[in-house]
PDB file of C-alpha atoms and ligand atoms in Angstrom:
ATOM      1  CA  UNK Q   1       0.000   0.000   0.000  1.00 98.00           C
ATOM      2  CA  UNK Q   2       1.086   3.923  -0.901  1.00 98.00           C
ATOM      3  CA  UNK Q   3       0.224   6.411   1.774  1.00 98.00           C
ATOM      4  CA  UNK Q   4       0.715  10.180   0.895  1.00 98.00           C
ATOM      5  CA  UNK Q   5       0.318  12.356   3.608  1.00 98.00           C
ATOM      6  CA  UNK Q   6      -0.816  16.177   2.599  1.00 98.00           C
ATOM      7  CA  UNK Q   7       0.691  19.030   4.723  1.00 98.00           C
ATOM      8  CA  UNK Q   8       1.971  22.108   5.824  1.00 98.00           C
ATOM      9  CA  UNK Q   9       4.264  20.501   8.654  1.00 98.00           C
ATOM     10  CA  UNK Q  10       5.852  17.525   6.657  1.00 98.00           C
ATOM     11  CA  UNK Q  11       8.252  17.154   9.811  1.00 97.00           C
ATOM     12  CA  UNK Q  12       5.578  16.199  11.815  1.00 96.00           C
ATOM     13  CA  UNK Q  13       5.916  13.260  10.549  1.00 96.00           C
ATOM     14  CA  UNK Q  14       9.334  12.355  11.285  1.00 92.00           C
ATOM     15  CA  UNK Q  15       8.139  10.459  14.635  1.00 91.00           C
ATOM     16  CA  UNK Q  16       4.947   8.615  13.887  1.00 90.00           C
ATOM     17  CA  UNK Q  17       5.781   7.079  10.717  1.00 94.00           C
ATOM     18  CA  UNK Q  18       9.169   5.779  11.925  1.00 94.00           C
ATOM     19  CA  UNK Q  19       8.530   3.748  14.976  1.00 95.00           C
ATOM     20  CA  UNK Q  20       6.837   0.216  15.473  1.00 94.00           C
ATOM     21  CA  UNK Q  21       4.270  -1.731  12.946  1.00 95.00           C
ATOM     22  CA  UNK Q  22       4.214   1.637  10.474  1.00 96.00           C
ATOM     23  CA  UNK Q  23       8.024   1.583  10.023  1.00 96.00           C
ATOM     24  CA  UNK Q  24       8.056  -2.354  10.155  1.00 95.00           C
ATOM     25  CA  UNK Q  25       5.820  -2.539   7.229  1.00 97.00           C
ATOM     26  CA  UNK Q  26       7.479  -0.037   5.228  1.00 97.00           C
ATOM     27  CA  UNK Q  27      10.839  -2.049   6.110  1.00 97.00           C
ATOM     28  CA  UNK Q  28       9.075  -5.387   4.459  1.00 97.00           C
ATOM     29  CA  UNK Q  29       8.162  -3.399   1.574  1.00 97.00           C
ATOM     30  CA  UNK Q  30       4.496  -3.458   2.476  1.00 98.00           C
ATOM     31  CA  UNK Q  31       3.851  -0.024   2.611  1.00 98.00           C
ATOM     32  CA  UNK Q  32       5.446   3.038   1.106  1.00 98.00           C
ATOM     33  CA  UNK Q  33       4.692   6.865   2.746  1.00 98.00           C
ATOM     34  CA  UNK Q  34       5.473   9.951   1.487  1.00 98.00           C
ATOM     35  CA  UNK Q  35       5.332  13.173   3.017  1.00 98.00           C
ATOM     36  CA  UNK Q  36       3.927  15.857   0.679  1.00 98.00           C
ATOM     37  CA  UNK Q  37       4.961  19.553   1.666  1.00 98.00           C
ATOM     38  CA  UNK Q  38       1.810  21.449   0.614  1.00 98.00           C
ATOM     39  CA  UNK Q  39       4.338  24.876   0.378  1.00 98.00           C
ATOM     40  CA  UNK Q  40       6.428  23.190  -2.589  1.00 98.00           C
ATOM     41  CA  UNK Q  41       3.154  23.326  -4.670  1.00 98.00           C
ATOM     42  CA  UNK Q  42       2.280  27.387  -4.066  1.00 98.00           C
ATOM     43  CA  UNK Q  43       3.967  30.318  -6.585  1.00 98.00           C
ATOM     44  CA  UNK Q  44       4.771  33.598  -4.833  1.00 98.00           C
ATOM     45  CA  UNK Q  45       7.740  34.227  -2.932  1.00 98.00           C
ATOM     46  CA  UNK Q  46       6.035  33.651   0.825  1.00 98.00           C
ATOM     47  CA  UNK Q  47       4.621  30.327  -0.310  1.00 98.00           C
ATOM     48  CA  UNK Q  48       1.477  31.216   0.725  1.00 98.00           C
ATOM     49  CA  UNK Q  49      -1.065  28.286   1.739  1.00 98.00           C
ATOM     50  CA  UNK Q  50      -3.544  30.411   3.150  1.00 98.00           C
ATOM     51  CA  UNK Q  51      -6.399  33.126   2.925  1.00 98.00           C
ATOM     52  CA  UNK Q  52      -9.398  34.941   4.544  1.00 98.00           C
ATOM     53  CA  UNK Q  53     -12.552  33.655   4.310  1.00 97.00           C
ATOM     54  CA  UNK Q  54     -14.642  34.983   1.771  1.00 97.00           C
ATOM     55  CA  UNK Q  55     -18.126  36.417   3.950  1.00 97.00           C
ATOM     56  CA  UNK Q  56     -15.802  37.518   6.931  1.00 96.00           C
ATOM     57  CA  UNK Q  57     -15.499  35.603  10.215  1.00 94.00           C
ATOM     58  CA  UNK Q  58     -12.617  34.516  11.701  1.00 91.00           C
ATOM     59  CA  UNK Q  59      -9.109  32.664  10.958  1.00 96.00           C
ATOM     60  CA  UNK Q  60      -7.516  31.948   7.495  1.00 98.00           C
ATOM     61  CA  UNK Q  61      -8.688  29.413   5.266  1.00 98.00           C
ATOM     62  CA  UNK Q  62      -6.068  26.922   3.290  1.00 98.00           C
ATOM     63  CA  UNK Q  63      -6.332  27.797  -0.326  1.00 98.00           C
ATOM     64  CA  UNK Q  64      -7.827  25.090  -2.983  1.00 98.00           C
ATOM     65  CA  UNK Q  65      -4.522  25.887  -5.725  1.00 98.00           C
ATOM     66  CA  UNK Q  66      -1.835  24.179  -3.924  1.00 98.00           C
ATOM     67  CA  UNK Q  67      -3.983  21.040  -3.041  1.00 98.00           C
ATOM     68  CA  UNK Q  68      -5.581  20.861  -6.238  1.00 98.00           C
ATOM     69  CA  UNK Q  69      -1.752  20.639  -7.847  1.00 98.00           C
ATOM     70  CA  UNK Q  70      -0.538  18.711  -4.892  1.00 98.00           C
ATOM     71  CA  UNK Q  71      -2.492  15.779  -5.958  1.00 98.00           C
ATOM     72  CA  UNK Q  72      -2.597  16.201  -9.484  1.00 98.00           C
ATOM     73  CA  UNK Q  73       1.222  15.507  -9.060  1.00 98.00           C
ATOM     74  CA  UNK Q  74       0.856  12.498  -7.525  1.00 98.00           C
ATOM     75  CA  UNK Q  75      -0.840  10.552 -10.755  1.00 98.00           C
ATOM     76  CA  UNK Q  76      -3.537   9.448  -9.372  1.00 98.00           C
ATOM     77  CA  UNK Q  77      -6.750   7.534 -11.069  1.00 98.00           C
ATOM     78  CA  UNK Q  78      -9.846  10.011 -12.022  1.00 98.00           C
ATOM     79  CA  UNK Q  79     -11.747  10.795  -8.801  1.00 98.00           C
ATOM     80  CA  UNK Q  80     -15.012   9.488 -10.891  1.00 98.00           C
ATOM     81  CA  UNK Q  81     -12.803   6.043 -10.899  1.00 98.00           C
ATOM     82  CA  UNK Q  82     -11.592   5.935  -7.137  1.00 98.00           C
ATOM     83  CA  UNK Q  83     -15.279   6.662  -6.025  1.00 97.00           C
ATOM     84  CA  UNK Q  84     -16.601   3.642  -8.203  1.00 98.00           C
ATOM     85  CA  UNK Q  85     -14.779   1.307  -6.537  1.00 97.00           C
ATOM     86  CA  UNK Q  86     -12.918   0.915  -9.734  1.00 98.00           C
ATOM     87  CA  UNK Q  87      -9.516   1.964  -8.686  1.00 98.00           C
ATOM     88  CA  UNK Q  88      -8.419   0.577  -4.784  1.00 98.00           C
ATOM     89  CA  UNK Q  89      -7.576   4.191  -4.020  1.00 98.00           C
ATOM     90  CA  UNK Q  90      -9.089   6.826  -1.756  1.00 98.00           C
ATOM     91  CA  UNK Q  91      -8.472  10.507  -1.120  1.00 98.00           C
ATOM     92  CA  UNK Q  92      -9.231  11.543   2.423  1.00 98.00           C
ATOM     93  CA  UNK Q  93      -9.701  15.193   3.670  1.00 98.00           C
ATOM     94  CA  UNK Q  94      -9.338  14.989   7.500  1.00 98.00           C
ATOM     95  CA  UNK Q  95     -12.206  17.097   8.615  1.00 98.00           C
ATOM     96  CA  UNK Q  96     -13.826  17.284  11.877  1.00 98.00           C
ATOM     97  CA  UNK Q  97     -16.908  17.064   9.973  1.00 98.00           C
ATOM     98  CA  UNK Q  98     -15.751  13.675   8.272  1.00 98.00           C
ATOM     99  CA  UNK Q  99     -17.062  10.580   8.822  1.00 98.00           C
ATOM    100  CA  UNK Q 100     -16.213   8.861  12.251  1.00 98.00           C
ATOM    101  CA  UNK Q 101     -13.033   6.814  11.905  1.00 98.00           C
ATOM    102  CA  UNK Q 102     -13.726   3.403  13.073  1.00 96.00           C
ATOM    103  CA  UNK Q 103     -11.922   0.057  12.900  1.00 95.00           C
ATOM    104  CA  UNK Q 104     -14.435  -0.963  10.059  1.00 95.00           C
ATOM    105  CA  UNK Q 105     -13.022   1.880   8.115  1.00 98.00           C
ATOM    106  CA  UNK Q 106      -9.697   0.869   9.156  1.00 98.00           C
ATOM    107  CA  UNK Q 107     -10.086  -2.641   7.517  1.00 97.00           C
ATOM    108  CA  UNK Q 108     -12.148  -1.131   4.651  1.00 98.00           C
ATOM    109  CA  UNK Q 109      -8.540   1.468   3.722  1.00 98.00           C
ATOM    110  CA  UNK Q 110      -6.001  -1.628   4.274  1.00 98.00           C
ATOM    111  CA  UNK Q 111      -7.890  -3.408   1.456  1.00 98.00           C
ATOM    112  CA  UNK Q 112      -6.548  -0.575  -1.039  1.00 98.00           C
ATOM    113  CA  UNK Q 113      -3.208   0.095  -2.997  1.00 98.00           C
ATOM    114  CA  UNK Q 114      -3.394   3.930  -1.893  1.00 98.00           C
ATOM    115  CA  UNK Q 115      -4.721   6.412   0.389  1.00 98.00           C
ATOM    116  CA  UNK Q 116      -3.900   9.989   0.315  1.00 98.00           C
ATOM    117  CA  UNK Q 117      -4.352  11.918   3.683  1.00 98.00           C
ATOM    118  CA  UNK Q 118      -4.764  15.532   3.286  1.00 98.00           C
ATOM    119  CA  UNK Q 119      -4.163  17.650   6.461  1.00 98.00           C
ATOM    120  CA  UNK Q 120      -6.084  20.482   7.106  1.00 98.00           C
ATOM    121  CA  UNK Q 121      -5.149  23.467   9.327  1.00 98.00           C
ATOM    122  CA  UNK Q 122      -6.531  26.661  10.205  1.00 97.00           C
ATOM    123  CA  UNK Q 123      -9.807  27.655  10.095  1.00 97.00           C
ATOM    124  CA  UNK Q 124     -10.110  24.378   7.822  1.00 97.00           C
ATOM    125  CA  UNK Q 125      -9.728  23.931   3.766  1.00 98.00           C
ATOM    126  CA  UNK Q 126     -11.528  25.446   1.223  1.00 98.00           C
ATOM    127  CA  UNK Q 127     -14.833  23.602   0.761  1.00 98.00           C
ATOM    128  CA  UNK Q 128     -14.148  22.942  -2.847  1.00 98.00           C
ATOM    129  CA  UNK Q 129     -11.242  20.369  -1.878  1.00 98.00           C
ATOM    130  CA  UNK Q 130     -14.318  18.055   0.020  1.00 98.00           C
ATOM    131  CA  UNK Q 131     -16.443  18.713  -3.166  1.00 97.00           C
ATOM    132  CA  UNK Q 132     -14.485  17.946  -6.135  1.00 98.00           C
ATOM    133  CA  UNK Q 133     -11.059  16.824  -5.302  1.00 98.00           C
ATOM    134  CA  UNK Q 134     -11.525  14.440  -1.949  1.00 98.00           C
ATOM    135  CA  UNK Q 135     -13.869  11.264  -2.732  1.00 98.00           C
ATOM    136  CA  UNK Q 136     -14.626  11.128   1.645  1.00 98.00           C
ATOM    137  CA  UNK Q 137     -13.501  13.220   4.721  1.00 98.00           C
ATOM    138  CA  UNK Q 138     -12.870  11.426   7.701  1.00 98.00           C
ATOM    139  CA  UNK Q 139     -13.137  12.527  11.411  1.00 98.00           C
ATOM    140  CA  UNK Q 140     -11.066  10.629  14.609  1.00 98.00           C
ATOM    141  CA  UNK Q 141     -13.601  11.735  16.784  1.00 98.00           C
ATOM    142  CA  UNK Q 142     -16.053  14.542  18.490  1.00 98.00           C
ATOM    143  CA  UNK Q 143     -13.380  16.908  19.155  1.00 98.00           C
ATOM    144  CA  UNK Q 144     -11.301  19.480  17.042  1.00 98.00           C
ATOM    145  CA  UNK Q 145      -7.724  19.160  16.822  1.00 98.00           C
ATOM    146  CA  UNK Q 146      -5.745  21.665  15.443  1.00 98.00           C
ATOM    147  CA  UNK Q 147      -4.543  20.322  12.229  1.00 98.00           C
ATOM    148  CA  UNK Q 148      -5.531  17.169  10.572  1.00 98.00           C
ATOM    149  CA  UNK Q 149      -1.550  15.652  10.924  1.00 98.00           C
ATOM    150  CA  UNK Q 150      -1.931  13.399  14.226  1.00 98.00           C
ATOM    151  CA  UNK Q 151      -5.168  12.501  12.765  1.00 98.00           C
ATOM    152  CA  UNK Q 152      -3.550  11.454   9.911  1.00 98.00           C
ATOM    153  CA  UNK Q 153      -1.406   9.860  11.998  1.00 97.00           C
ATOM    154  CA  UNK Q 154      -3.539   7.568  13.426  1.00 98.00           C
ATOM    155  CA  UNK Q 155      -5.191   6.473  10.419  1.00 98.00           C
ATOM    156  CA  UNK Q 156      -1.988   5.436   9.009  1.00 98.00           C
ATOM    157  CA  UNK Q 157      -1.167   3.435  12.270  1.00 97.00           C
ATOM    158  CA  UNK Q 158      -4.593   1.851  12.275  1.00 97.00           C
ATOM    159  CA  UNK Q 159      -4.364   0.895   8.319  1.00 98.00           C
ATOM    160  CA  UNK Q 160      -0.982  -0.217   8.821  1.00 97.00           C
ATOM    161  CA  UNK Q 161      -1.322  -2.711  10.844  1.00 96.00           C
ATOM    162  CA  UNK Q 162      -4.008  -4.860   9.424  1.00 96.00           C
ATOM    163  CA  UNK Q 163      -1.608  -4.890   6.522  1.00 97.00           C
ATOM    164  CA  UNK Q 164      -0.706  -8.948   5.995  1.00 96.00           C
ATOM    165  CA  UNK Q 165       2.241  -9.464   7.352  1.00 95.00           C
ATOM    166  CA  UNK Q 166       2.867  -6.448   9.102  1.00 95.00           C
ATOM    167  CA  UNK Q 167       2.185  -7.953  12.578  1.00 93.00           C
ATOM    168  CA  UNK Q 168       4.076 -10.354  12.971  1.00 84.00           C
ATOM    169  CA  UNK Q 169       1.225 -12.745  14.664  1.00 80.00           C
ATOM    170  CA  UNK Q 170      -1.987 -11.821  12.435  1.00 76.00           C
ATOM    171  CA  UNK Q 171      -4.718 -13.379  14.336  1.00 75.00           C
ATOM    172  CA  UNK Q 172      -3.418 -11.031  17.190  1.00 75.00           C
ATOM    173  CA  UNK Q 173      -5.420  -8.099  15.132  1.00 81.00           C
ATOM    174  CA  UNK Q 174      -8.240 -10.763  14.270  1.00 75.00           C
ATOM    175  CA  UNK Q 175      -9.141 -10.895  17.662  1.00 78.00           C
ATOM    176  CA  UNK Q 176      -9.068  -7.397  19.150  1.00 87.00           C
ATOM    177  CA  UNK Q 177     -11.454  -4.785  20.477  1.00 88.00           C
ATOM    178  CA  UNK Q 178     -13.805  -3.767  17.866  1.00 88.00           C
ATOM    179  CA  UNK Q 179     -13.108  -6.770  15.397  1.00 84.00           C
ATOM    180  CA  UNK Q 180     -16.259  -8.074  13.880  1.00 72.00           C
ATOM    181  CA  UNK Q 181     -15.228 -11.337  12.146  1.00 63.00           C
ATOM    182  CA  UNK Q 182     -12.751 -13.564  14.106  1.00 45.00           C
ATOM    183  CA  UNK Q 183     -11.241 -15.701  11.658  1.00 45.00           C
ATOM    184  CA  UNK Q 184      -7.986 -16.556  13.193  1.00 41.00           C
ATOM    185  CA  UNK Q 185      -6.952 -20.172  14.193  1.00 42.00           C
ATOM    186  CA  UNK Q 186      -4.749 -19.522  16.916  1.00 42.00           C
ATOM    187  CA  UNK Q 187      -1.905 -22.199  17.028  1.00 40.00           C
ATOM    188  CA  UNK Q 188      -1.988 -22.045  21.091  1.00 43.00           C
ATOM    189  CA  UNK Q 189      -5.805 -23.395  21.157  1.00 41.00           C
ATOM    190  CA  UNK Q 190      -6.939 -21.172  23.619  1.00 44.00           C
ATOM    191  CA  UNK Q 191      -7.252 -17.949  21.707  1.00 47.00           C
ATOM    192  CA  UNK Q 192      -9.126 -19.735  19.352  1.00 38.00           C
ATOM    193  CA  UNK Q 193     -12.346 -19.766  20.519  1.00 43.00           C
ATOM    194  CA  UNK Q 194     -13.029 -15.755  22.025  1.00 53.00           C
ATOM    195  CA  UNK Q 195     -12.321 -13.482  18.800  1.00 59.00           C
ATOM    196  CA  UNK Q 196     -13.755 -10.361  19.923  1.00 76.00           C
ATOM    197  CA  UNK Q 197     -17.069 -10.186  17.454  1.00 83.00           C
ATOM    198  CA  UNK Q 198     -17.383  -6.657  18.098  1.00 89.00           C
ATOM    199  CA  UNK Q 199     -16.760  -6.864  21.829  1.00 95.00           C
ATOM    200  CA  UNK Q 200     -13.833  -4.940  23.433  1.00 96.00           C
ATOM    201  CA  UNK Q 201     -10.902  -7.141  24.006  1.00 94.00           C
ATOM    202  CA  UNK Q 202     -10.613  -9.521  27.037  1.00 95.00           C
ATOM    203  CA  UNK Q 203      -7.655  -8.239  29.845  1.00 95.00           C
ATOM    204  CA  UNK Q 204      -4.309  -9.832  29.457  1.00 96.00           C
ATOM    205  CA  UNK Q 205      -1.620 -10.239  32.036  1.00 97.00           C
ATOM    206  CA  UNK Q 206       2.060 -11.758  31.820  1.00 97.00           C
ATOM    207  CA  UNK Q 207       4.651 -12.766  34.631  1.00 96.00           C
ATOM    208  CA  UNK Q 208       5.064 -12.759  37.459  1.00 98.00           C
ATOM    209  CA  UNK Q 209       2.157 -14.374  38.403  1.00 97.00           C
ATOM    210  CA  UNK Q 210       2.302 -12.171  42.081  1.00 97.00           C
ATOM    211  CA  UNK Q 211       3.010  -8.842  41.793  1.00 97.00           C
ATOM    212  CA  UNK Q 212       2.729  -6.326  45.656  1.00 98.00           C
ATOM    213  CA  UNK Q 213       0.394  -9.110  46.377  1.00 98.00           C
ATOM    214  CA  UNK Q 214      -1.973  -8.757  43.077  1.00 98.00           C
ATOM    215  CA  UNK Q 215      -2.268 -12.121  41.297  1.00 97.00           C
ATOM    216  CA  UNK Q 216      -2.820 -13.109  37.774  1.00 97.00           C
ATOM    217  CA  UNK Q 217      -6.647 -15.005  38.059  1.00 98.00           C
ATOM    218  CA  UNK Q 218      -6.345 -18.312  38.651  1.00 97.00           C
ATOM    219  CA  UNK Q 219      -8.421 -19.346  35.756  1.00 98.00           C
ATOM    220  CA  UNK Q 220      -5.420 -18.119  33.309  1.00 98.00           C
ATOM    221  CA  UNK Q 221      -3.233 -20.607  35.118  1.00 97.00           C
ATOM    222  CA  UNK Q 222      -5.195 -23.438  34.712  1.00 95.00           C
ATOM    223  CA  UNK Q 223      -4.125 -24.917  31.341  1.00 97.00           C
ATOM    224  CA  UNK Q 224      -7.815 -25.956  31.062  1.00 98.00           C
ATOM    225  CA  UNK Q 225      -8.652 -24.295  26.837  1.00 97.00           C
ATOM    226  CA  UNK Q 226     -12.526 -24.341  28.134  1.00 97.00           C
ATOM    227  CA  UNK Q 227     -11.736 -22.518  31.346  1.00 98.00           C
ATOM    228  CA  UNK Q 228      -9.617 -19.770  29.951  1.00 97.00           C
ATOM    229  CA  UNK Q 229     -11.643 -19.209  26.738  1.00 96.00           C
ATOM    230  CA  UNK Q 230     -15.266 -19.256  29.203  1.00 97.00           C
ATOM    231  CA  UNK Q 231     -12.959 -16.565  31.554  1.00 98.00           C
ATOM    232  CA  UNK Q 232     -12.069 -14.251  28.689  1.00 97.00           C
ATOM    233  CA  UNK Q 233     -15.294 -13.778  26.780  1.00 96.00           C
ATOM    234  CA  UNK Q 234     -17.064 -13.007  29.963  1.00 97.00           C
ATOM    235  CA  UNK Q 235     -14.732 -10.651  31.075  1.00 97.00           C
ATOM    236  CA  UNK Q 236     -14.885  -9.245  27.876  1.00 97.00           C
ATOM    237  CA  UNK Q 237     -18.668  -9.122  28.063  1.00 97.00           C
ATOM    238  CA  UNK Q 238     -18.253  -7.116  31.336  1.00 97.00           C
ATOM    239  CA  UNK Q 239     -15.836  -4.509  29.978  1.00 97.00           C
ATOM    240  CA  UNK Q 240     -18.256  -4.210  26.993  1.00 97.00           C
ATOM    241  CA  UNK Q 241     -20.857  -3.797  29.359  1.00 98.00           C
ATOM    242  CA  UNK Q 242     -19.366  -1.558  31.677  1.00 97.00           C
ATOM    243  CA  UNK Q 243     -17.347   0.928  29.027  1.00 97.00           C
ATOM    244  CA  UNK Q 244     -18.573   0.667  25.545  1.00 97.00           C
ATOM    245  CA  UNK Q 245     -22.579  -0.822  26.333  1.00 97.00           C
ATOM    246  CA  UNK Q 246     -23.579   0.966  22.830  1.00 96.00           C
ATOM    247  CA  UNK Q 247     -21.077  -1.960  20.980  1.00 95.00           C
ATOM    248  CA  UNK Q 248     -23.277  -4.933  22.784  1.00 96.00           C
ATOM    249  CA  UNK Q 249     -25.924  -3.963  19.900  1.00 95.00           C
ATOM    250  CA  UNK Q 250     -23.417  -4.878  16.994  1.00 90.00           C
ATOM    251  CA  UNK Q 251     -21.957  -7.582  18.743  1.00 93.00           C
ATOM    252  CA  UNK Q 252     -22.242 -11.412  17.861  1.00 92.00           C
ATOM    253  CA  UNK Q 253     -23.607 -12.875  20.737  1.00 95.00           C
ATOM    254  CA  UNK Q 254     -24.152 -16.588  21.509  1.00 95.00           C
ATOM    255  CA  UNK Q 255     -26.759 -17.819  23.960  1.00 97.00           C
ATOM    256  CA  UNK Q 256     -24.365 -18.418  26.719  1.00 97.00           C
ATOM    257  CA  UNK Q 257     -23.126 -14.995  26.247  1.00 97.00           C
ATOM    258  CA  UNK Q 258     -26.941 -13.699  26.475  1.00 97.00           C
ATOM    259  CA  UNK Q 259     -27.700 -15.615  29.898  1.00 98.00           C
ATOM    260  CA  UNK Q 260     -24.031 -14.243  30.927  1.00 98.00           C
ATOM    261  CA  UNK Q 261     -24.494 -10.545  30.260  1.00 98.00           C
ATOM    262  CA  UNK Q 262     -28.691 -11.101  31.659  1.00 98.00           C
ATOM    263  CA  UNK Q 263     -26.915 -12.243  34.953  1.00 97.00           C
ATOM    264  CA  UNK Q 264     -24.598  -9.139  35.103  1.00 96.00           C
ATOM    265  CA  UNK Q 265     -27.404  -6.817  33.969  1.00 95.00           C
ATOM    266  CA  UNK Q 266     -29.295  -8.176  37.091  1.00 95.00           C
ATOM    267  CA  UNK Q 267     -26.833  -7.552  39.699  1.00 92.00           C
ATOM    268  CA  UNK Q 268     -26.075  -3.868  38.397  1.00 85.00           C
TER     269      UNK Q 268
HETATM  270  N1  SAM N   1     -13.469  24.961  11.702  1.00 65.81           N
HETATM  271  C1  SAM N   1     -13.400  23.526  11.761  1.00 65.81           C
HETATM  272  C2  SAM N   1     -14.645  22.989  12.423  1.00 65.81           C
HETATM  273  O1  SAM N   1     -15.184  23.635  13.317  1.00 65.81           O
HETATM  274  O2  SAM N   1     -15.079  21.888  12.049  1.00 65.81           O
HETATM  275  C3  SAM N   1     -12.192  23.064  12.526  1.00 65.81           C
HETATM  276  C4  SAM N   1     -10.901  23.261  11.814  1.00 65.81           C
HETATM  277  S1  SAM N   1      -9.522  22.565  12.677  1.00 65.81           S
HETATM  278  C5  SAM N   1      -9.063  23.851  13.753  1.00 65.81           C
HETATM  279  C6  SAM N   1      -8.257  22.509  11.494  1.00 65.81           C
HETATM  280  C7  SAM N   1      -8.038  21.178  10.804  1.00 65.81           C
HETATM  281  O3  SAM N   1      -7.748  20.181  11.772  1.00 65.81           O
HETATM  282  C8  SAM N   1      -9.189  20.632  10.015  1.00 65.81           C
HETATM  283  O4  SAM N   1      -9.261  21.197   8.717  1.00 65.81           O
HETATM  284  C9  SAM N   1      -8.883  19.134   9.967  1.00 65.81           C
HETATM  285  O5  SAM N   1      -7.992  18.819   8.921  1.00 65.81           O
HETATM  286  C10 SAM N   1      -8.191  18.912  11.296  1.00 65.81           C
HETATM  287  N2  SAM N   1      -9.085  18.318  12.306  1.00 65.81           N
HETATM  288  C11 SAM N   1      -9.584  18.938  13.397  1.00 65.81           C
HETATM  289  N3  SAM N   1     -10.325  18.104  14.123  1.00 65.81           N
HETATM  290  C12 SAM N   1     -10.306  16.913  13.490  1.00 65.81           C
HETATM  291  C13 SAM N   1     -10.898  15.640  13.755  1.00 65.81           C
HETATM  292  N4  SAM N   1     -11.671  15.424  14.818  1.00 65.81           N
HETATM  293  N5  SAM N   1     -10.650  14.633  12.888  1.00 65.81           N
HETATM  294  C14 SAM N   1      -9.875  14.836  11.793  1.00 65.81           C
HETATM  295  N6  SAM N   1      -9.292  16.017  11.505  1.00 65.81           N
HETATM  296  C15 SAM N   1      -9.498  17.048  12.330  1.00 65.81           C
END
């Protein structure tokens, strides 16, 4: 996969691109990122990037020229194509008014051969980059950051690492929070059989098994598949429950699972 990342700060990069599963997979050739500086693609002598608002109000504005040649650079299939489905690529203005950023979207971006991330900054980007050059905009969450670059950031991070190969135990990102189809065999048995399905992950814990008196749960020690996979979907159920109830709705849930989470509903 090709990731080009659109800004004004192309050192802000430097950091979150070169560290862990994002610089791993661009070490095995998986993925390839380039920083774009939006400045290179402006005329005048202050390389301007910005402007007022047309209408008044406050803060500058970045301008639609430089983006519009930015990408045009970059060779990219007709927008009319990418937004078809008939080219696997995708340009994404990060916008707090985008589209929430979820791990389905995650999954949905890995399956192309190129994203570009355009950052905005500012007041935000002239609305005729979302309307004729961008084919989505994308939001990380209710909140306004302010520039789209760690945004951008974690998109990349996210994509990244459901790229084959890149981890290097897949069904580790088969079975985690938010995953809706657990398709990994897990060699060790007892991961197996509690993919997530939409739930938040079950808790983890590694030696020592005492630690200041606080001990790893017995059922973890066991050995016993049954016992450990029984302990870690129902203490995923309870975290579900307890932090994220709104995912319960999405989740896949068996009938044990049902007279499990009825039994926790009761006593709260
Ligand atoms: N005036 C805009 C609004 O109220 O929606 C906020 C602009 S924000 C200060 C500047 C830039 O930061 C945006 O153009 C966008 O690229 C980025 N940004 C801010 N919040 C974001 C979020 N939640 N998700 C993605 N990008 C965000």
């Amino acid at each position: 996969m090709k990731a080009d990342l659109v800004t004004i700060f192309p050192d802000f990069f430097r950091g979150p691109i070169d560290y862990g599963i994002t610089r791993r997979a661009q070490e095995l050739g998986l993925a390839e990122i380039q920083v774009h500086d939006l400045r290179a693609f402006t005329h005048d002598r202050h390389r301007t990037v910005d402007d007022r608002p047309f209408g008044g109000g406050e803060g500058m504005v970045l301008k639609p020229e430089p983006l519009f040649e930015c990408l045009e650079s970059m060779g990219l299939a007709s927008r009319e194509d990418r937004v078809a489905g008939r080219e696997k690529q995708s340009v994404i203005l990060l916008s707090a008014q985008g589209q929430r950023f979820t791990q389905k979207v995650a999954a949905e971006l890995a399956l192309l051969d190129r994203i570009v991330l355009v950052c905005g900054r500012y007041e935000g980007v002239d609305e005729r980059v979302a309307d004729f050059l961008a084919d989505r905009e994308i939001s990380i969450g209710d909140y306004v950051l302010s520039g789209g670059e760690i945004a951008a950031g974690v998109i990349v991070e996210a994509v990244m690492r459901l790229l084959p190969g890149a981890v290097g135990n897949e069904a580790s990102t088969q079975q985690e929070s938010f995953t809706i189809e657990a398709k990994a065999k897990s060699t060790s048995g007892a991961d197996s059989t509690c993919g997530s399905n939409g739930l938040l992950d079950y808790p983890h814990y590694t030696r020592p098994a005492e630690f200041r008196g606080m001990a790893v749960p017995e059922a973890l020690m066991s050995g016993n598949h049954e016992e450990i996979r029984k302990w870690r979907r129902q203490r995923a159920l309870e975290k579900t429950f307890r932090n994220r109830p709104d995912l319960l709705e999405g989740a896949t849930l068996s009938e044990e699972d049902n007279k499990f989470l009825a039994a926790i509903k009761n006593r709260s």
